[in-house]
Amino acid sequence: MPAAADRPARRTRAEAARDASDRRQRIIQVAMRHFAEHGYRGGRVEDIAAEVGVAKGTVFLDFGSKEGLFLAAYQRAVSTLPAWLDAPEEIVAEGFWATLEWWLDRTEEFVDADWVPNRVAMIGRYDTGLGLRRPIDRFMRSEDPYGTLEFVEFGVRRGELRGDVDAEMMASMLDWVAERFQDALTSEELDPGLIHRRPDAPDRRALRIKEFTQVLRAGIATP
């Protein structure tokens, strides 16, 4: 029988939990890139597991299913993206509409600078079924990672947005329409003809941003 001093030290429960957490974070990080590159349906759990250096079963042990893995990757992705009020202070000081237009005008720049989380967020909106859409929608409502409700309340306090319409209603609408308009700006595949139909018209993009904000103003701006 080996001497006690020769036996490997038993890990404490805290050490085991920390190791499991570290492994989970590595899996999520690799999964984000795989889903960004291949889409939800094209992303393969076995490829993700192989890159991390764990068994495929370990991924299922940590996340339950491929859907659970993508949900964790999606939550990580949108939580790393900037919120509306993360715009420069001098822009925020100009108010709600100036801040909104600042983000819209720089959509492609920010997507290109942080492509993986932006791509995962887009895949969550378009490349998943109802089984994933429900938990994604619940997460977006409960966590509000872009700070949309805070942004809307900021506009209401400044007198730029209507005070007679529920702020959560306006935030939900802004999330939905702004995301899809920005998707149209960045992806010709998702553009219903708003931006990319006339590539020979260089002013078309700026005009569409102006028209988009005009339509929003008609609905939620203070009369």
Short mmCIF file of C-alpha atoms in Angstrom, two decimals:
data_model
loop_
_atom_site.label_atom_id
_atom_site.label_comp_id
_atom_site.label_asym_id
_atom_site.label_seq_id
_atom_site.Cartn_x
_atom_site.Cartn_y
_atom_site.Cartn_z
CA MET A 1 0.00 0.00 0.00
CA PRO A 2 1.48 3.41 -0.95
CA ALA A 3 2.36 5.76 1.85
CA ALA A 4 -0.10 8.53 2.55
CA ALA A 5 2.43 11.10 1.37
CA ASP A 6 2.56 9.38 -2.05
CA ARG A 7 -1.19 9.54 -2.64
CA PRO A 8 -2.48 12.37 -4.86
CA ALA A 9 -4.11 15.10 -2.82
CA ARG A 10 -7.87 15.01 -2.96
CA ARG A 11 -9.41 18.13 -4.43
CA THR A 12 -11.70 20.13 -2.24
CA ARG A 13 -15.28 20.72 -3.26
CA ALA A 14 -14.45 24.37 -3.94
CA GLU A 15 -11.57 23.40 -6.22
CA ALA A 16 -13.75 20.96 -8.14
CA ALA A 17 -16.45 23.61 -8.56
CA ARG A 18 -13.88 26.14 -9.77
CA ASP A 19 -12.46 23.68 -12.29
CA ALA A 20 -15.96 22.91 -13.58
CA SER A 21 -16.71 26.62 -13.90
CA ASP A 22 -13.46 27.24 -15.78
CA ARG A 23 -14.22 24.35 -18.14
CA ARG A 24 -17.72 25.67 -18.74
CA GLN A 25 -16.37 29.11 -19.61
CA ARG A 26 -13.89 27.61 -22.08
CA ILE A 27 -16.66 25.63 -23.74
CA ILE A 28 -18.84 28.73 -24.07
CA GLN A 29 -15.99 30.74 -25.56
CA VAL A 30 -15.24 28.11 -28.19
CA ALA A 31 -18.95 27.53 -28.87
CA MET A 32 -19.49 31.23 -29.59
CA ARG A 33 -16.91 31.14 -32.37
CA HIS A 34 -18.18 27.85 -33.81
CA PHE A 35 -21.79 29.05 -33.90
CA ALA A 36 -20.71 32.40 -35.34
CA GLU A 37 -18.82 30.67 -38.14
CA HIS A 38 -21.24 27.82 -38.89
CA GLY A 39 -24.65 28.94 -37.62
CA TYR A 40 -26.77 27.14 -35.05
CA ARG A 41 -27.56 24.17 -37.25
CA GLY A 42 -24.03 23.92 -38.63
CA GLY A 43 -22.30 24.14 -35.27
CA ARG A 44 -21.29 20.65 -34.07
CA VAL A 45 -21.01 19.80 -30.39
CA GLU A 46 -18.34 17.19 -31.10
CA ASP A 47 -16.15 19.78 -32.84
CA ILE A 48 -16.53 22.19 -29.94
CA ALA A 49 -15.70 19.47 -27.42
CA ALA A 50 -12.64 18.38 -29.42
CA GLU A 51 -11.25 21.91 -29.54
CA VAL A 52 -11.75 22.40 -25.80
CA GLY A 53 -10.20 18.98 -25.14
CA VAL A 54 -13.16 17.36 -23.39
CA ALA A 55 -15.52 14.53 -24.23
CA LYS A 56 -18.76 15.32 -26.05
CA GLY A 57 -20.60 13.90 -23.05
CA THR A 58 -18.95 16.49 -20.81
CA VAL A 59 -20.54 19.26 -22.88
CA PHE A 60 -23.95 17.64 -22.46
CA LEU A 61 -23.26 17.18 -18.75
CA ASP A 62 -22.58 20.92 -18.40
CA PHE A 63 -25.30 22.27 -20.71
CA GLY A 64 -27.87 19.50 -21.09
CA SER A 65 -28.21 19.74 -24.87
CA LYS A 66 -27.04 21.60 -27.95
CA GLU A 67 -29.87 24.06 -27.33
CA GLY A 68 -28.61 24.65 -23.81
CA LEU A 69 -25.09 25.24 -25.11
CA PHE A 70 -26.27 27.75 -27.69
CA LEU A 71 -28.39 29.55 -25.10
CA ALA A 72 -25.34 29.93 -22.87
CA ALA A 73 -23.29 31.18 -25.84
CA TYR A 74 -26.05 33.62 -26.80
CA GLN A 75 -26.35 34.96 -23.27
CA ARG A 76 -22.59 35.48 -23.11
CA ALA A 77 -22.57 37.15 -26.53
CA VAL A 78 -25.29 39.73 -25.91
CA SER A 79 -23.93 40.46 -22.43
CA THR A 80 -20.60 41.54 -23.94
CA LEU A 81 -22.15 43.95 -26.45
CA PRO A 82 -22.47 47.65 -25.56
CA ALA A 83 -25.67 49.12 -24.17
CA TRP A 84 -27.38 52.16 -25.67
CA LEU A 85 -26.10 54.49 -22.98
CA ASP A 86 -22.52 53.28 -23.47
CA ALA A 87 -22.21 55.83 -26.27
CA PRO A 88 -19.66 58.62 -25.62
CA GLU A 89 -20.72 61.01 -22.86
CA GLU A 90 -20.89 63.98 -25.21
CA ILE A 91 -23.31 62.09 -27.45
CA VAL A 92 -25.51 60.92 -24.56
CA ALA A 93 -25.58 64.52 -23.32
CA GLU A 94 -27.27 65.49 -26.59
CA GLY A 95 -30.21 63.24 -25.76
CA PHE A 96 -32.12 60.13 -26.78
CA TRP A 97 -32.43 60.75 -30.50
CA ALA A 98 -28.83 61.87 -30.96
CA THR A 99 -27.67 58.72 -29.16
CA LEU A 100 -29.91 56.45 -31.24
CA GLU A 101 -28.71 58.00 -34.49
CA TRP A 102 -25.08 57.74 -33.35
CA TRP A 103 -25.43 53.97 -32.86
CA LEU A 104 -27.32 53.45 -36.12
CA ASP A 105 -24.75 55.40 -38.10
CA ARG A 106 -21.94 53.22 -36.70
CA THR A 107 -23.69 49.86 -36.95
CA GLU A 108 -21.34 48.23 -39.45
CA GLU A 109 -18.26 49.59 -37.69
CA PHE A 110 -19.21 48.05 -34.35
CA VAL A 111 -20.33 44.75 -35.86
CA ASP A 112 -17.04 44.39 -37.71
CA ALA A 113 -15.05 45.27 -34.58
CA ASP A 114 -16.76 42.55 -32.50
CA TRP A 115 -17.98 40.12 -35.11
CA VAL A 116 -18.36 36.91 -33.08
CA PRO A 117 -20.84 38.10 -30.40
CA ASN A 118 -22.78 40.17 -32.94
CA ARG A 119 -23.05 37.17 -35.25
CA VAL A 120 -24.19 34.89 -32.42
CA ALA A 121 -26.82 37.46 -31.44
CA MET A 122 -28.07 37.59 -35.03
CA ILE A 123 -28.16 33.79 -35.27
CA GLY A 124 -30.26 33.74 -32.11
CA ARG A 125 -32.79 35.99 -33.82
CA TYR A 126 -33.02 34.13 -37.12
CA ASP A 127 -31.47 30.65 -37.09
CA THR A 128 -33.16 29.01 -34.10
CA GLY A 129 -36.55 27.41 -33.58
CA LEU A 130 -39.28 28.15 -31.07
CA GLY A 131 -37.69 25.89 -28.49
CA LEU A 132 -34.80 28.35 -28.24
CA ARG A 133 -36.70 31.52 -29.03
CA ARG A 134 -38.70 31.28 -25.81
CA PRO A 135 -35.72 31.16 -23.39
CA ILE A 136 -33.90 33.77 -25.50
CA ASP A 137 -36.88 36.12 -25.29
CA ARG A 138 -37.23 35.50 -21.55
CA PHE A 139 -33.55 36.31 -21.04
CA MET A 140 -33.76 39.50 -23.08
CA ARG A 141 -36.82 40.67 -21.15
CA SER A 142 -35.48 39.83 -17.70
CA GLU A 143 -31.83 40.88 -18.16
CA ASP A 144 -32.22 43.68 -20.74
CA PRO A 145 -28.51 43.42 -21.71
CA TYR A 146 -28.65 46.46 -24.00
CA GLY A 147 -30.19 48.62 -21.28
CA THR A 148 -33.11 49.48 -23.56
CA LEU A 149 -35.59 50.18 -20.77
CA GLU A 150 -33.08 52.46 -19.05
CA PHE A 151 -32.48 54.19 -22.40
CA VAL A 152 -36.20 54.75 -22.93
CA GLU A 153 -36.67 56.05 -19.39
CA PHE A 154 -33.75 58.40 -20.05
CA GLY A 155 -35.64 59.75 -23.06
CA VAL A 156 -38.86 60.12 -21.07
CA ARG A 157 -37.08 62.04 -18.29
CA ARG A 158 -35.61 64.42 -20.84
CA GLY A 159 -39.04 65.03 -22.32
CA GLU A 160 -38.01 63.53 -25.66
CA LEU A 161 -40.29 60.49 -25.48
CA ARG A 162 -43.96 60.23 -24.71
CA GLY A 163 -44.88 59.91 -21.07
CA ASP A 164 -48.38 58.61 -21.82
CA VAL A 165 -47.11 55.32 -23.30
CA ASP A 166 -45.77 52.54 -21.08
CA ALA A 167 -41.95 52.65 -21.05
CA GLU A 168 -41.66 48.85 -21.23
CA MET A 169 -43.87 48.86 -24.31
CA MET A 170 -41.64 51.44 -26.00
CA ALA A 171 -38.49 49.55 -24.96
CA SER A 172 -39.82 46.29 -26.39
CA MET A 173 -40.73 48.00 -29.66
CA LEU A 174 -37.36 49.74 -29.89
CA ASP A 175 -35.49 46.49 -29.28
CA TRP A 176 -37.42 44.74 -32.03
CA VAL A 177 -37.34 47.37 -34.77
CA ALA A 178 -33.83 48.69 -34.11
CA GLU A 179 -32.29 45.21 -34.11
CA ARG A 180 -33.89 44.34 -37.42
CA PHE A 181 -33.02 47.65 -39.02
CA GLN A 182 -29.40 47.20 -37.94
CA ASP A 183 -29.48 43.64 -39.29
CA ALA A 184 -30.61 45.06 -42.64
CA LEU A 185 -27.71 47.53 -42.55
CA THR A 186 -25.12 44.81 -41.97
CA SER A 187 -26.47 41.89 -43.99
CA GLU A 188 -27.80 42.00 -47.53
CA GLU A 189 -29.42 38.60 -46.91
CA LEU A 190 -31.60 40.13 -44.16
CA ASP A 191 -32.33 43.37 -46.00
CA PRO A 192 -35.88 43.46 -47.42
CA GLY A 193 -34.71 46.05 -49.95
CA LEU A 194 -34.29 49.03 -47.64
CA ILE A 195 -30.54 49.50 -48.04
CA HIS A 196 -28.89 47.26 -50.62
CA ARG A 197 -31.37 47.32 -53.52
CA ARG A 198 -29.59 50.30 -55.11
CA PRO A 199 -25.84 49.86 -54.50
CA ASP A 200 -25.23 52.64 -57.03
CA ALA A 201 -26.97 55.18 -54.76
CA PRO A 202 -24.37 56.14 -52.10
CA ASP A 203 -26.78 58.30 -50.13
CA ARG A 204 -29.40 55.57 -49.78
CA ARG A 205 -28.05 54.29 -46.44
CA ALA A 206 -28.00 57.72 -44.78
CA LEU A 207 -31.47 58.46 -46.13
CA ARG A 208 -32.85 55.19 -44.74
CA ILE A 209 -31.40 55.91 -41.28
CA LYS A 210 -33.01 59.35 -41.35
CA GLU A 211 -36.35 57.89 -42.45
CA PHE A 212 -36.16 55.15 -39.81
CA THR A 213 -35.72 57.68 -37.01
CA GLN A 214 -38.52 59.81 -38.48
CA VAL A 215 -40.89 56.85 -38.34
CA LEU A 216 -39.87 56.13 -34.73
CA ARG A 217 -40.33 59.79 -33.80
CA ALA A 218 -43.84 59.70 -35.20
CA GLY A 219 -44.70 56.88 -32.81
CA ILE A 220 -42.88 57.58 -29.54
CA ALA A 221 -41.47 61.13 -29.59
CA THR A 222 -43.11 63.76 -27.41
CA PRO A 223 -45.68 65.58 -29.58
#
